[in-house]
Amino acid sequence: MPAELRFGAPERMGPHGPLRELAGDAAGELAGRVAAAAPAAVAISLLHSYADPAHERLLGELVRAALPDANVCLSADLVGTFREYERTATTVLDAALSPLLESYLSRLSSESRSLGLAEPEVMQSSGGLIDAARAGAHAALTVLSGPAGGVGGALLLARLAKEPRVLCFDMGGTSCDVCVIDGYEVPETAARTIAGRPLSLPALDIHTVGAGGGSIAWRDAGGALRVGPASAGAEPGPACYGRGGSRRRSPTPTCCWAACRPTPGWRAASGSTWPPPSARWARWQTSWGSSGSPAPPGS
């Protein structure tokens, strides 16, 4: 958050009540300064508002009146705990993301009603469900909902298989999520990070690696094998897809798996020699003992 978009409030709230009251005229002047910056979203986070949100609520009312089209998020409505930096960072994330999600969910809800479908529900990072209006108002509750959905599916399968201890391994195109299910229970945490910023909201305790089946493998200047963060994408995709992707630019873990352990269905669908030459090339090109390895993506 740039310094010119940070505004201090002339108040001081303590854990047991106000130490310095926020005067109405001072609050109005502050709201005017915020409005003059013309932001699309505003995050309001004051000391100890988790204990007494009166000052935050006053500022929220004034800012909403001055900026009727802006998204205004109060930390007291989202994070009811102490630790000011973490609470503020979470509130800023929520304020920035909520307008985008609210716009999408509003369209989705409207089209669902027009088709006679049920009102959509949205998964939270904690694995539970909330209605679309709540999710749109506080997008930070959903930022890790994708991995949470994978764990929810694994938990269902674990119960059906009567396996109380399960390792959930969920790999996609650019990431890999791992979670331990023990006794049909999934651990939770409130200390996750998003792009290096803390997220102080309940979430399933999932460990994520930033590389997946479509991440491009390359070797750095010291010869060490690297995977990601660049991705081969869906088109043209990994080299082994045979869809025109440069073999030098798109060797991926998928190519290695295709070359090492092809499935019968994949072999039949390919209609050609297995593994395909592009997959064999990618496997050789990213092996530890090869020379002439791919350059880092984008070089």
Short mmCIF file of C-alpha atoms in Angstrom, two decimals:
data_model
loop_
_atom_site.label_atom_id
_atom_site.label_comp_id
_atom_site.label_asym_id
_atom_site.label_seq_id
_atom_site.Cartn_x
_atom_site.Cartn_y
_atom_site.Cartn_z
CA MET A 1 0.00 0.00 0.00
CA PRO A 2 1.74 3.26 -1.10
CA ALA A 3 2.26 5.90 1.57
CA GLU A 4 0.08 8.47 -0.19
CA LEU A 5 -2.89 6.11 0.14
CA ARG A 6 -2.44 5.50 3.87
CA PHE A 7 -4.32 7.82 6.23
CA GLY A 8 -3.93 8.10 9.99
CA ALA A 9 -6.93 8.59 12.25
CA PRO A 10 -6.72 11.06 15.17
CA GLU A 11 -7.88 8.54 17.79
CA ARG A 12 -6.58 5.82 20.07
CA MET A 13 -8.57 2.78 21.07
CA GLY A 14 -7.29 0.58 23.88
CA PRO A 15 -8.20 -3.03 24.62
CA HIS A 16 -10.62 -1.82 27.32
CA GLY A 17 -12.10 1.20 25.54
CA PRO A 18 -11.13 4.54 23.98
CA LEU A 19 -8.04 6.34 25.24
CA ARG A 20 -8.60 9.19 22.77
CA GLU A 21 -12.04 9.70 21.31
CA LEU A 22 -12.49 10.11 17.58
CA ALA A 23 -14.26 13.45 17.26
CA GLY A 24 -16.99 13.73 14.66
CA ASP A 25 -15.46 16.71 12.86
CA ALA A 26 -12.05 15.05 12.73
CA ALA A 27 -13.60 11.87 11.38
CA GLY A 28 -15.44 13.85 8.72
CA GLU A 29 -12.24 15.64 7.67
CA LEU A 30 -10.45 12.30 7.39
CA ALA A 31 -13.26 10.82 5.31
CA GLY A 32 -12.97 13.81 2.97
CA ARG A 33 -9.24 13.26 2.51
CA VAL A 34 -9.85 9.61 1.71
CA ALA A 35 -12.57 10.50 -0.79
CA ALA A 36 -10.26 13.02 -2.49
CA ALA A 37 -7.91 10.14 -3.37
CA ALA A 38 -10.82 8.55 -5.33
CA PRO A 39 -10.08 4.91 -4.39
CA ALA A 40 -12.16 2.01 -5.67
CA ALA A 41 -11.82 0.23 -2.32
CA VAL A 42 -11.06 1.32 1.25
CA ALA A 43 -9.74 -0.82 4.12
CA ILE A 44 -10.28 0.58 7.63
CA SER A 45 -8.18 -0.96 10.40
CA LEU A 46 -7.67 0.75 13.76
CA LEU A 47 -5.87 -0.37 16.91
CA HIS A 48 -7.90 -2.70 19.14
CA SER A 49 -11.04 -2.46 17.02
CA TYR A 50 -11.56 -6.17 17.66
CA ALA A 51 -12.39 -5.17 21.27
CA ASP A 52 -14.31 -1.96 20.52
CA PRO A 53 -15.23 -1.24 16.87
CA ALA A 54 -16.98 2.09 17.53
CA HIS A 55 -14.32 4.25 15.86
CA GLU A 56 -14.07 1.97 12.83
CA ARG A 57 -17.83 1.95 12.39
CA LEU A 58 -18.00 5.76 12.55
CA LEU A 59 -15.30 6.09 9.91
CA GLY A 60 -16.96 3.41 7.81
CA GLU A 61 -20.28 5.28 7.76
CA LEU A 62 -18.62 8.56 6.77
CA VAL A 63 -16.42 7.02 4.07
CA ARG A 64 -19.38 5.15 2.57
CA ALA A 65 -21.33 8.39 2.44
CA ALA A 66 -18.43 10.17 0.74
CA LEU A 67 -17.67 7.27 -1.63
CA PRO A 68 -20.97 5.51 -2.33
CA ASP A 69 -19.51 3.43 -5.17
CA ALA A 70 -16.39 2.26 -3.32
CA ASN A 71 -16.03 -1.00 -1.45
CA VAL A 72 -15.40 -0.23 2.23
CA CYS A 73 -14.12 -3.03 4.46
CA LEU A 74 -13.79 -2.81 8.26
CA SER A 75 -11.32 -5.07 10.03
CA ALA A 76 -13.82 -5.48 12.89
CA ASP A 77 -16.26 -7.16 10.46
CA LEU A 78 -13.68 -9.63 9.22
CA VAL A 79 -10.90 -10.39 11.72
CA GLY A 80 -11.97 -10.41 15.37
CA THR A 81 -8.50 -10.93 16.82
CA PHE A 82 -5.50 -8.87 17.88
CA ARG A 83 -2.14 -8.64 16.01
CA GLU A 84 -2.54 -5.38 14.15
CA TYR A 85 -0.31 -6.01 11.14
CA GLU A 86 -1.91 -9.34 10.29
CA ARG A 87 -5.41 -7.95 10.79
CA THR A 88 -4.68 -4.92 8.63
CA ALA A 89 -3.06 -6.95 5.84
CA THR A 90 -6.07 -9.27 5.76
CA THR A 91 -8.47 -6.31 5.61
CA VAL A 92 -6.53 -4.73 2.73
CA LEU A 93 -6.63 -8.01 0.81
CA ASP A 94 -10.36 -8.30 1.40
CA ALA A 95 -11.05 -4.72 0.30
CA ALA A 96 -9.08 -5.19 -2.92
CA LEU A 97 -10.59 -8.53 -3.96
CA SER A 98 -14.21 -8.18 -2.89
CA PRO A 99 -15.40 -5.89 -5.73
CA LEU A 100 -14.13 -8.36 -8.32
CA LEU A 101 -15.76 -11.39 -6.70
CA GLU A 102 -18.98 -9.52 -5.90
CA SER A 103 -19.40 -8.52 -9.54
CA TYR A 104 -18.95 -12.09 -10.74
CA LEU A 105 -21.19 -13.64 -8.08
CA SER A 106 -23.93 -11.07 -8.70
CA ARG A 107 -24.05 -12.08 -12.36
CA LEU A 108 -23.95 -15.76 -11.44
CA SER A 109 -26.80 -15.39 -8.93
CA SER A 110 -28.91 -13.41 -11.38
CA GLU A 111 -28.47 -15.93 -14.17
CA SER A 112 -29.13 -18.82 -11.77
CA ARG A 113 -32.45 -17.26 -10.71
CA SER A 114 -33.44 -16.63 -14.33
CA LEU A 115 -32.89 -20.32 -15.06
CA GLY A 116 -34.80 -21.45 -12.00
CA LEU A 117 -31.68 -22.77 -10.29
CA ALA A 118 -30.89 -22.62 -6.60
CA GLU A 119 -28.96 -19.66 -5.22
CA PRO A 120 -25.24 -20.53 -5.49
CA GLU A 121 -23.19 -21.18 -2.40
CA VAL A 122 -19.46 -20.56 -2.23
CA MET A 123 -16.81 -22.58 -0.46
CA GLN A 124 -14.62 -20.86 2.10
CA SER A 125 -10.94 -21.44 2.76
CA SER A 126 -12.05 -23.28 5.91
CA GLY A 127 -14.05 -25.80 3.87
CA GLY A 128 -17.50 -24.53 4.85
CA LEU A 129 -20.12 -22.90 2.63
CA ILE A 130 -21.48 -19.35 2.62
CA ASP A 131 -24.07 -17.64 0.47
CA ALA A 132 -23.02 -15.61 -2.55
CA ALA A 133 -23.79 -12.27 -0.91
CA ARG A 134 -21.48 -12.96 2.05
CA ALA A 135 -18.73 -14.25 -0.25
CA GLY A 136 -18.97 -11.19 -2.47
CA ALA A 137 -18.80 -8.87 0.53
CA HIS A 138 -15.73 -10.59 1.96
CA ALA A 139 -13.70 -12.28 -0.77
CA ALA A 140 -10.80 -12.94 1.62
CA LEU A 141 -12.88 -15.76 3.10
CA THR A 142 -12.61 -17.64 -0.20
CA VAL A 143 -9.04 -17.10 -1.45
CA LEU A 144 -8.00 -20.68 -0.63
CA SER A 145 -11.34 -22.28 -1.44
CA GLY A 146 -9.97 -24.25 -4.40
CA PRO A 147 -7.50 -26.32 -2.35
CA ALA A 148 -10.13 -26.61 0.39
CA GLY A 149 -12.52 -28.18 -2.12
CA GLY A 150 -9.92 -30.79 -3.04
CA VAL A 151 -9.45 -31.70 0.62
CA GLY A 152 -13.23 -31.89 1.07
CA GLY A 153 -13.40 -34.41 -1.77
CA ALA A 154 -10.54 -36.42 -0.30
CA LEU A 155 -12.24 -36.46 3.10
CA LEU A 156 -15.44 -37.80 1.54
CA LEU A 157 -13.52 -40.57 -0.24
CA ALA A 158 -11.63 -41.39 2.96
CA ARG A 159 -14.90 -41.91 4.81
CA LEU A 160 -16.36 -44.03 2.02
CA ALA A 161 -13.19 -46.15 1.98
CA LYS A 162 -13.13 -46.31 5.80
CA GLU A 163 -9.56 -45.01 5.78
CA PRO A 164 -9.13 -42.60 8.73
CA ARG A 165 -5.58 -41.58 7.82
CA VAL A 166 -5.09 -40.22 4.31
CA LEU A 167 -2.55 -38.06 2.52
CA CYS A 168 -4.34 -35.74 0.10
CA PHE A 169 -2.22 -34.90 -2.98
CA ASP A 170 -3.93 -32.44 -5.32
CA MET A 171 -1.85 -31.40 -8.33
CA GLY A 172 -3.05 -29.02 -10.98
CA GLY A 173 -1.36 -27.23 -13.83
CA THR A 174 0.76 -24.84 -11.79
CA SER A 175 0.54 -25.92 -8.15
CA CYS A 176 0.51 -28.94 -5.88
CA ASP A 177 -1.49 -28.99 -2.62
CA VAL A 178 -0.81 -31.53 0.13
CA CYS A 179 -2.86 -32.10 3.29
CA VAL A 180 -2.94 -34.79 5.98
CA ILE A 181 -6.29 -36.22 7.09
CA ASP A 182 -5.95 -37.93 10.47
CA GLY A 183 -8.89 -39.61 12.15
CA TYR A 184 -11.21 -38.15 9.52
CA GLU A 185 -10.18 -34.71 10.77
CA VAL A 186 -8.48 -31.95 8.78
CA PRO A 187 -6.28 -29.52 10.75
CA GLU A 188 -7.01 -25.81 10.51
CA THR A 189 -4.82 -22.75 10.77
CA ALA A 190 -5.26 -18.98 10.87
CA ALA A 191 -1.68 -18.20 9.86
CA ARG A 192 -1.53 -18.52 6.07
CA THR A 193 0.17 -16.16 3.63
CA ILE A 194 -0.93 -14.96 0.18
CA ALA A 195 1.82 -13.53 -2.01
CA GLY A 196 3.92 -12.99 1.11
CA ARG A 197 1.12 -11.21 2.99
CA PRO A 198 -0.50 -12.71 6.10
CA LEU A 199 -4.06 -13.96 5.94
CA SER A 200 -5.51 -14.15 9.46
CA LEU A 201 -8.67 -16.10 8.67
CA PRO A 202 -9.57 -19.75 9.33
CA ALA A 203 -8.31 -22.06 6.61
CA LEU A 204 -7.58 -25.74 6.19
CA ASP A 205 -3.92 -26.47 6.89
CA ILE A 206 -2.81 -27.21 3.35
CA HIS A 207 0.81 -27.00 2.18
CA THR A 208 1.25 -25.68 -1.35
CA VAL A 209 4.17 -25.99 -3.76
CA GLY A 210 4.18 -23.52 -6.64
CA ALA A 211 4.73 -26.06 -9.41
CA GLY A 212 2.40 -28.48 -11.16
CA GLY A 213 2.01 -30.70 -14.18
CA GLY A 214 2.24 -27.82 -16.64
CA SER A 215 5.12 -25.95 -15.01
CA ILE A 216 8.12 -25.58 -17.30
CA ALA A 217 11.33 -27.33 -16.24
CA TRP A 218 14.65 -25.57 -16.75
CA ARG A 219 18.14 -25.39 -15.30
CA ASP A 220 19.67 -22.30 -13.77
CA ALA A 221 23.16 -20.88 -14.32
CA GLY A 222 24.57 -23.31 -11.76
CA GLY A 223 23.02 -26.33 -13.49
CA ALA A 224 20.34 -26.95 -10.83
CA LEU A 225 17.01 -28.27 -12.05
CA ARG A 226 14.14 -25.81 -11.58
CA VAL A 227 10.42 -26.28 -12.18
CA GLY A 228 8.17 -23.24 -12.64
CA PRO A 229 6.87 -20.71 -12.06
CA ALA A 230 6.38 -20.27 -15.83
CA SER A 231 3.71 -22.57 -17.28
CA ALA A 232 3.25 -24.23 -20.66
CA GLY A 233 -0.45 -23.34 -20.43
CA ALA A 234 -3.30 -25.20 -22.10
CA GLU A 235 -2.32 -24.11 -25.60
CA PRO A 236 0.05 -25.30 -26.86
CA GLY A 237 0.59 -27.11 -23.56
CA PRO A 238 3.46 -29.38 -22.50
CA ALA A 239 5.78 -30.69 -25.18
CA CYS A 240 4.29 -34.18 -24.97
CA TYR A 241 0.87 -32.90 -26.10
CA GLY A 242 2.23 -32.57 -29.61
CA ARG A 243 0.23 -29.39 -30.24
CA GLY A 244 2.98 -27.24 -31.65
CA GLY A 245 4.68 -26.19 -28.46
CA SER A 246 8.42 -25.65 -28.67
CA ARG A 247 10.15 -28.66 -27.15
CA ARG A 248 12.90 -26.38 -25.94
CA ARG A 249 10.42 -24.08 -24.19
CA SER A 250 7.86 -26.47 -22.73
CA PRO A 251 9.34 -29.59 -21.07
CA THR A 252 7.16 -30.21 -18.01
CA PRO A 253 6.60 -32.88 -15.31
CA THR A 254 3.74 -34.12 -17.49
CA CYS A 255 6.25 -34.92 -20.24
CA CYS A 256 8.37 -36.93 -17.80
CA TRP A 257 5.38 -38.92 -16.55
CA ALA A 258 4.17 -39.54 -20.09
CA ALA A 259 7.59 -40.86 -21.09
CA CYS A 260 8.09 -42.99 -17.98
CA ARG A 261 4.64 -44.41 -17.24
CA PRO A 262 2.09 -43.92 -20.03
CA THR A 263 -1.46 -45.02 -19.34
CA PRO A 264 -3.19 -47.42 -21.78
CA GLY A 265 -5.80 -44.79 -22.61
CA TRP A 266 -3.21 -42.15 -23.35
CA ARG A 267 -1.24 -44.57 -25.53
CA ALA A 268 -4.38 -45.44 -27.51
CA ALA A 269 -5.39 -41.82 -27.90
CA SER A 270 -1.99 -40.80 -29.19
CA GLY A 271 -2.25 -43.10 -32.19
CA SER A 272 1.51 -43.12 -32.57
CA THR A 273 4.74 -44.44 -31.13
CA TRP A 274 4.79 -44.22 -27.35
CA PRO A 275 6.19 -42.29 -25.69
CA PRO A 276 6.04 -39.53 -28.31
CA PRO A 277 9.41 -38.13 -29.40
CA SER A 278 8.61 -34.78 -27.79
CA ALA A 279 8.12 -36.44 -24.40
CA ARG A 280 11.31 -38.46 -24.74
CA TRP A 281 13.19 -35.28 -25.72
CA ALA A 282 11.80 -33.36 -22.76
CA ARG A 283 12.75 -36.16 -20.37
CA TRP A 284 16.33 -36.23 -21.71
CA GLN A 285 16.56 -32.46 -21.81
CA THR A 286 15.69 -32.08 -18.11
CA SER A 287 17.71 -35.03 -16.82
CA TRP A 288 20.54 -34.33 -14.41
CA GLY A 289 23.25 -35.66 -16.67
CA SER A 290 22.30 -33.93 -19.92
CA SER A 291 23.94 -30.94 -21.52
CA GLY A 292 22.34 -28.13 -23.42
CA SER A 293 19.40 -27.88 -21.02
CA PRO A 294 16.54 -25.50 -21.67
CA ALA A 295 17.16 -21.84 -20.94
CA PRO A 296 15.07 -20.20 -18.23
CA PRO A 297 11.60 -19.36 -19.57
CA GLY A 298 11.54 -15.93 -21.17
CA SER A 299 15.29 -15.75 -21.78
#
